[in-house]
Short mmCIF file of C-alpha atoms in Angstrom, two decimals:
data_model
loop_
_atom_site.label_atom_id
_atom_site.label_comp_id
_atom_site.label_asym_id
_atom_site.label_seq_id
_atom_site.Cartn_x
_atom_site.Cartn_y
_atom_site.Cartn_z
CA MET A 1 0.00 0.00 0.00
CA GLU A 2 1.30 3.45 -0.90
CA ARG A 3 2.19 5.44 2.20
CA PRO A 4 1.61 9.20 2.58
CA HIS A 5 4.62 11.32 1.73
CA MET A 6 6.84 8.42 0.70
CA LYS A 7 9.88 10.69 0.71
CA GLU A 8 9.37 11.37 4.41
CA THR A 9 11.57 8.99 6.39
CA PHE A 10 11.45 7.85 9.97
CA LYS A 11 14.89 7.93 11.60
CA LEU A 12 16.05 5.78 14.51
CA GLY A 13 19.66 6.25 15.45
CA LYS A 14 21.65 6.10 12.23
CA ARG A 15 19.01 4.22 10.25
CA GLU A 16 16.02 5.48 8.29
CA PHE A 17 12.72 3.73 7.63
CA THR A 18 9.60 4.41 5.58
CA SER A 19 7.07 2.53 7.70
CA ARG A 20 6.14 4.02 11.07
CA LEU A 21 4.59 0.78 12.31
CA MET A 22 6.73 -1.74 14.15
CA VAL A 23 5.34 -5.12 15.13
CA GLY A 24 6.07 -7.90 17.59
CA THR A 25 6.33 -11.64 17.11
CA GLY A 26 4.62 -13.11 20.18
CA LYS A 27 1.19 -14.67 20.77
CA TYR A 28 0.47 -15.72 17.17
CA PRO A 29 -1.31 -19.07 16.71
CA THR A 30 1.33 -20.27 14.21
CA PHE A 31 4.56 -19.06 12.68
CA ASP A 32 2.85 -18.92 9.28
CA VAL A 33 0.17 -16.53 10.57
CA MET A 34 2.91 -14.43 12.15
CA LYS A 35 4.78 -14.25 8.87
CA GLN A 36 1.65 -13.23 6.93
CA ALA A 37 0.68 -10.62 9.52
CA ILE A 38 4.12 -9.01 9.51
CA GLN A 39 3.97 -8.75 5.73
CA ALA A 40 0.45 -7.28 5.83
CA SER A 41 1.50 -4.71 8.43
CA GLY A 42 4.01 -3.12 6.08
CA ALA A 43 6.46 -2.97 8.99
CA GLU A 44 10.20 -2.78 8.43
CA VAL A 45 11.15 -3.27 12.08
CA VAL A 46 10.22 -6.46 13.93
CA THR A 47 10.79 -6.91 17.65
CA VAL A 48 11.71 -10.21 19.29
CA ALA A 49 11.93 -11.11 22.97
CA VAL A 50 15.51 -12.31 23.44
CA ARG A 51 14.76 -14.34 26.56
CA ARG A 52 11.95 -16.23 24.83
CA VAL A 53 13.76 -17.11 21.60
CA ASN A 54 15.89 -20.15 20.95
CA LEU A 55 19.23 -18.71 19.85
CA ASP A 56 21.34 -21.87 19.64
CA GLY A 57 20.04 -22.86 16.19
CA LYS A 58 19.34 -26.45 17.21
CA GLU A 59 15.55 -26.16 17.31
CA GLU A 60 12.96 -24.31 15.24
CA SER A 61 12.72 -20.67 16.21
CA LEU A 62 10.57 -17.76 15.16
CA LEU A 63 13.79 -16.29 13.74
CA ASP A 64 13.62 -19.01 11.07
CA HIS A 65 10.45 -17.35 9.79
CA ILE A 66 11.72 -13.76 9.59
CA ASP A 67 13.56 -12.62 6.48
CA ARG A 68 16.57 -10.78 7.92
CA LYS A 69 17.26 -9.17 4.53
CA ARG A 70 13.80 -7.63 4.50
CA TYR A 71 13.25 -6.75 8.16
CA THR A 72 15.35 -5.05 10.82
CA LEU A 73 15.31 -6.99 14.07
CA LEU A 74 14.67 -5.05 17.27
CA PRO A 75 15.52 -7.39 20.16
CA ASN A 76 13.82 -6.52 23.43
CA THR A 77 14.60 -7.25 27.05
CA ALA A 78 11.09 -8.40 27.97
CA GLY A 79 10.99 -10.38 31.20
CA CYS A 80 13.85 -8.46 32.84
CA TYR A 81 13.18 -7.04 36.31
CA THR A 82 16.55 -5.44 37.09
CA ALA A 83 18.92 -3.14 35.26
CA ASP A 84 21.66 -5.80 35.35
CA GLU A 85 19.35 -8.41 33.79
CA ALA A 86 18.38 -6.05 31.00
CA ILE A 87 21.99 -5.06 30.30
CA ARG A 88 23.10 -8.70 30.08
CA THR A 89 20.18 -9.57 27.81
CA ALA A 90 20.92 -6.65 25.48
CA ARG A 91 24.56 -7.66 25.22
CA LEU A 92 23.55 -11.25 24.45
CA ALA A 93 21.25 -9.99 21.70
CA ARG A 94 24.03 -7.93 20.14
CA GLU A 95 26.35 -10.94 20.07
CA THR A 96 23.86 -13.43 18.66
CA LEU A 97 21.75 -11.21 16.38
CA ASP A 98 24.47 -8.80 15.27
CA THR A 99 22.52 -5.60 15.92
CA GLU A 100 23.06 -2.51 18.01
CA PHE A 101 19.32 -1.93 18.34
CA VAL A 102 17.56 -2.77 21.59
CA LYS A 103 14.09 -2.12 22.91
CA LEU A 104 14.90 -1.70 26.56
CA GLU A 105 12.39 -3.02 29.08
CA VAL A 106 12.90 -3.18 32.83
CA ILE A 107 9.66 -4.25 34.49
CA GLY A 108 8.86 -2.98 37.95
CA ASP A 109 5.62 -4.78 38.73
CA GLN A 110 4.61 -8.29 37.69
CA LYS A 111 0.86 -7.61 37.75
CA THR A 112 0.70 -4.39 35.74
CA LEU A 113 3.99 -4.81 33.85
CA PHE A 114 4.66 -1.13 34.37
CA PRO A 115 8.33 -0.17 33.90
CA ASP A 116 10.77 0.43 36.75
CA ASN A 117 11.72 3.98 35.83
CA GLU A 118 14.80 4.19 38.06
CA ALA A 119 16.28 0.89 36.84
CA LEU A 120 15.34 1.72 33.24
CA LEU A 121 17.29 4.97 33.30
CA GLU A 122 20.26 3.22 34.90
CA ALA A 123 20.32 0.51 32.22
CA ALA A 124 19.82 3.03 29.42
CA LYS A 125 22.89 5.03 30.45
CA VAL A 126 25.05 1.90 30.47
CA LEU A 127 23.82 0.63 27.10
CA VAL A 128 24.19 4.02 25.40
CA ARG A 129 27.82 4.11 26.59
CA ASP A 130 28.20 0.60 25.16
CA GLY A 131 27.19 1.86 21.71
CA PHE A 132 23.61 0.56 21.60
CA THR A 133 20.75 2.34 19.86
CA VAL A 134 18.42 2.34 22.86
CA LEU A 135 14.63 2.53 22.56
CA PRO A 136 13.24 2.39 26.10
CA TYR A 137 9.71 1.26 27.01
CA VAL A 138 8.57 3.87 29.53
CA SER A 139 5.58 5.15 31.43
CA ASP A 140 3.95 8.26 29.96
CA ASP A 141 6.12 10.52 32.11
CA PRO A 142 7.49 13.67 30.41
CA VAL A 143 10.18 14.14 33.08
CA LEU A 144 11.54 10.63 32.56
CA ALA A 145 11.32 11.03 28.79
CA LYS A 146 13.57 14.09 29.01
CA LYS A 147 16.08 12.27 31.22
CA LEU A 148 16.23 9.41 28.73
CA GLU A 149 16.79 11.84 25.88
CA ASP A 150 19.60 13.47 27.86
CA ALA A 151 21.07 10.01 28.47
CA GLY A 152 21.41 9.51 24.70
CA CYS A 153 18.44 7.27 23.87
CA ALA A 154 17.42 7.23 20.20
CA ALA A 155 13.70 7.40 21.01
CA VAL A 156 11.26 6.91 23.87
CA MET A 157 8.38 4.43 23.79
CA PRO A 158 5.66 5.51 26.22
CA LEU A 159 2.82 3.12 26.95
CA ALA A 160 -0.67 4.02 25.78
CA ALA A 161 -2.13 1.67 28.40
CA PRO A 162 -0.95 -1.49 30.21
CA ILE A 163 0.70 -4.10 27.97
CA GLY A 164 -1.85 -6.25 26.15
CA SER A 165 -4.84 -4.37 27.58
CA GLY A 166 -6.16 -3.03 24.27
CA LEU A 167 -7.48 0.07 26.05
CA GLY A 168 -5.93 2.57 23.64
CA ILE A 169 -4.37 5.87 24.67
CA GLN A 170 -5.59 6.64 28.18
CA ASN A 171 -3.70 9.88 28.71
CA PRO A 172 -3.28 11.75 25.41
CA TYR A 173 -2.32 14.89 27.30
CA ASN A 174 0.84 13.33 28.72
CA ILE A 175 1.75 12.06 25.27
CA ARG A 176 1.32 15.57 23.89
CA ILE A 177 3.52 17.01 26.66
CA ILE A 178 6.21 14.41 25.90
CA LEU A 179 6.08 15.40 22.23
CA GLU A 180 6.55 19.03 23.22
CA THR A 181 9.32 18.24 25.73
CA ILE A 182 11.76 16.15 23.72
CA LYS A 183 13.20 16.20 20.21
CA ILE A 184 13.84 12.47 19.70
CA PRO A 185 11.10 10.26 18.22
CA VAL A 186 8.13 9.25 20.38
CA ILE A 187 6.84 5.76 19.60
CA VAL A 188 3.67 4.65 21.35
CA ASP A 189 4.08 1.15 22.72
CA ALA A 190 1.59 -1.09 24.57
CA GLY A 191 -2.17 -0.90 24.92
CA VAL A 192 -3.20 -0.27 21.30
CA GLY A 193 -6.22 -2.46 20.59
CA THR A 194 -7.63 -1.49 17.21
CA ALA A 195 -7.08 0.70 14.18
CA SER A 196 -8.73 3.81 15.67
CA ASP A 197 -6.28 3.68 18.60
CA ALA A 198 -3.38 3.68 16.15
CA ALA A 199 -4.82 6.57 14.16
CA ILE A 200 -5.33 8.66 17.32
CA ALA A 201 -1.72 8.14 18.36
CA MET A 202 -0.46 9.27 14.97
CA GLU A 203 -2.85 12.24 14.88
CA LEU A 204 -1.30 13.44 18.15
CA GLY A 205 2.00 13.70 16.29
CA CYS A 206 3.70 10.53 17.49
CA HIS A 207 6.46 9.38 15.19
CA GLY A 208 5.50 5.72 15.20
CA LEU A 209 3.84 2.79 16.95
CA LEU A 210 4.90 -0.62 18.12
CA MET A 211 2.25 -3.24 18.69
CA ASN A 212 1.94 -6.97 19.19
CA THR A 213 -1.15 -8.16 21.06
CA GLY A 214 -3.53 -5.89 19.17
CA ILE A 215 -2.58 -7.74 15.99
CA ALA A 216 -1.61 -11.22 17.19
CA GLY A 217 -4.62 -11.51 19.52
CA ALA A 218 -7.21 -10.48 16.92
CA LYS A 219 -9.60 -13.07 15.49
CA ASP A 220 -7.95 -12.48 12.11
CA PRO A 221 -4.38 -11.25 12.77
CA VAL A 222 -3.54 -10.77 9.10
CA SER A 223 -6.55 -8.52 8.45
CA MET A 224 -5.89 -6.59 11.66
CA ALA A 225 -2.27 -6.09 10.63
CA LYS A 226 -3.44 -4.58 7.35
CA ALA A 227 -5.92 -2.38 9.23
CA MET A 228 -3.18 -1.12 11.55
CA ASN A 229 -0.98 -0.36 8.54
CA MET A 230 -3.74 1.73 6.98
CA ALA A 231 -4.56 3.45 10.29
CA VAL A 232 -0.97 4.51 10.89
CA CYS A 233 -0.76 5.93 7.38
CA ALA A 234 -4.12 7.72 7.74
CA GLY A 235 -3.25 9.11 11.15
CA ARG A 236 0.11 10.41 9.98
CA LEU A 237 -1.41 12.03 6.89
CA ALA A 238 -4.13 13.65 9.00
CA TYR A 239 -1.50 15.04 11.37
CA LEU A 240 0.50 16.48 8.50
CA ALA A 241 -2.66 17.90 6.92
CA GLY A 242 -3.61 19.75 10.11
CA ARG A 243 -7.11 19.18 11.47
CA ILE A 244 -9.69 21.94 11.89
CA PRO A 245 -9.99 23.36 15.42
CA LYS A 246 -12.75 22.01 17.64
CA LYS A 247 -15.64 24.42 18.26
CA LEU A 248 -18.58 24.38 20.62
CA TYR A 249 -21.04 25.79 18.07
CA ALA A 250 -21.88 25.10 14.45
CA SER A 251 -19.96 26.57 11.54
CA ALA A 252 -21.77 26.50 8.19
CA SER A 253 -20.14 24.44 5.46
CA SER A 254 -21.48 26.90 2.90
CA PRO A 255 -20.90 30.47 4.16
CA VAL A 256 -23.93 32.74 3.87
CA GLU A 257 -21.90 35.83 3.05
CA GLY A 258 -22.44 36.93 -0.54
CA MET A 259 -25.62 34.86 -1.06
CA ILE A 260 -28.35 36.46 -3.17
CA GLU A 261 -31.64 36.73 -1.32
#
């Protein structure tokens, strides 16, 4: 599908992409459905949970179903609960997958899966010094977003709602403040449930989205992936177009000035 403003690129670290939708690889019913959904999404960046992937090459892995020449892998540190765990996992990913990219997750609470902001910032500083392109999964906290930018992160990835909840953006005002506070890309991550959620995020001015459950958990993941692709494109184009201001009262579509009575 043709994307709006094809010449407009989306930059992460030293790399540029056309698609602003990134997708995950978990929770699909089969590897074949995953492969079809990724293709339908139009994504160029695919995230994989390092701690949940077989990296020794002796058994079938989801990596066997991802074309590394076509997609950029974004390993993530899902399942890590301390800064040290996340740092070790990121370094393992760089060795085995040959990439400097990492989606940094340090979970602070097992029930909500909200990030541990203090540990996240600590790990981010270490990994940036190690030469990683760090994309941290964060709460929708403008102060933390600024600290992560100052630490050298390539982007911030604030949650829209709890991971896998499908609730959509619960606090658009914080997202808007983050967009006004920092200059690096803002990529909404977690909580997107359907195409309208994706469009709203892009209409706010977010630079991209990352989603997994909203696609993989749908009744028809391939169709939902296509819908998300279209929604991201539509939302971005609407943002660039500039919406009309909201008004309390009516404004005639056909102005009455100059009409002949």
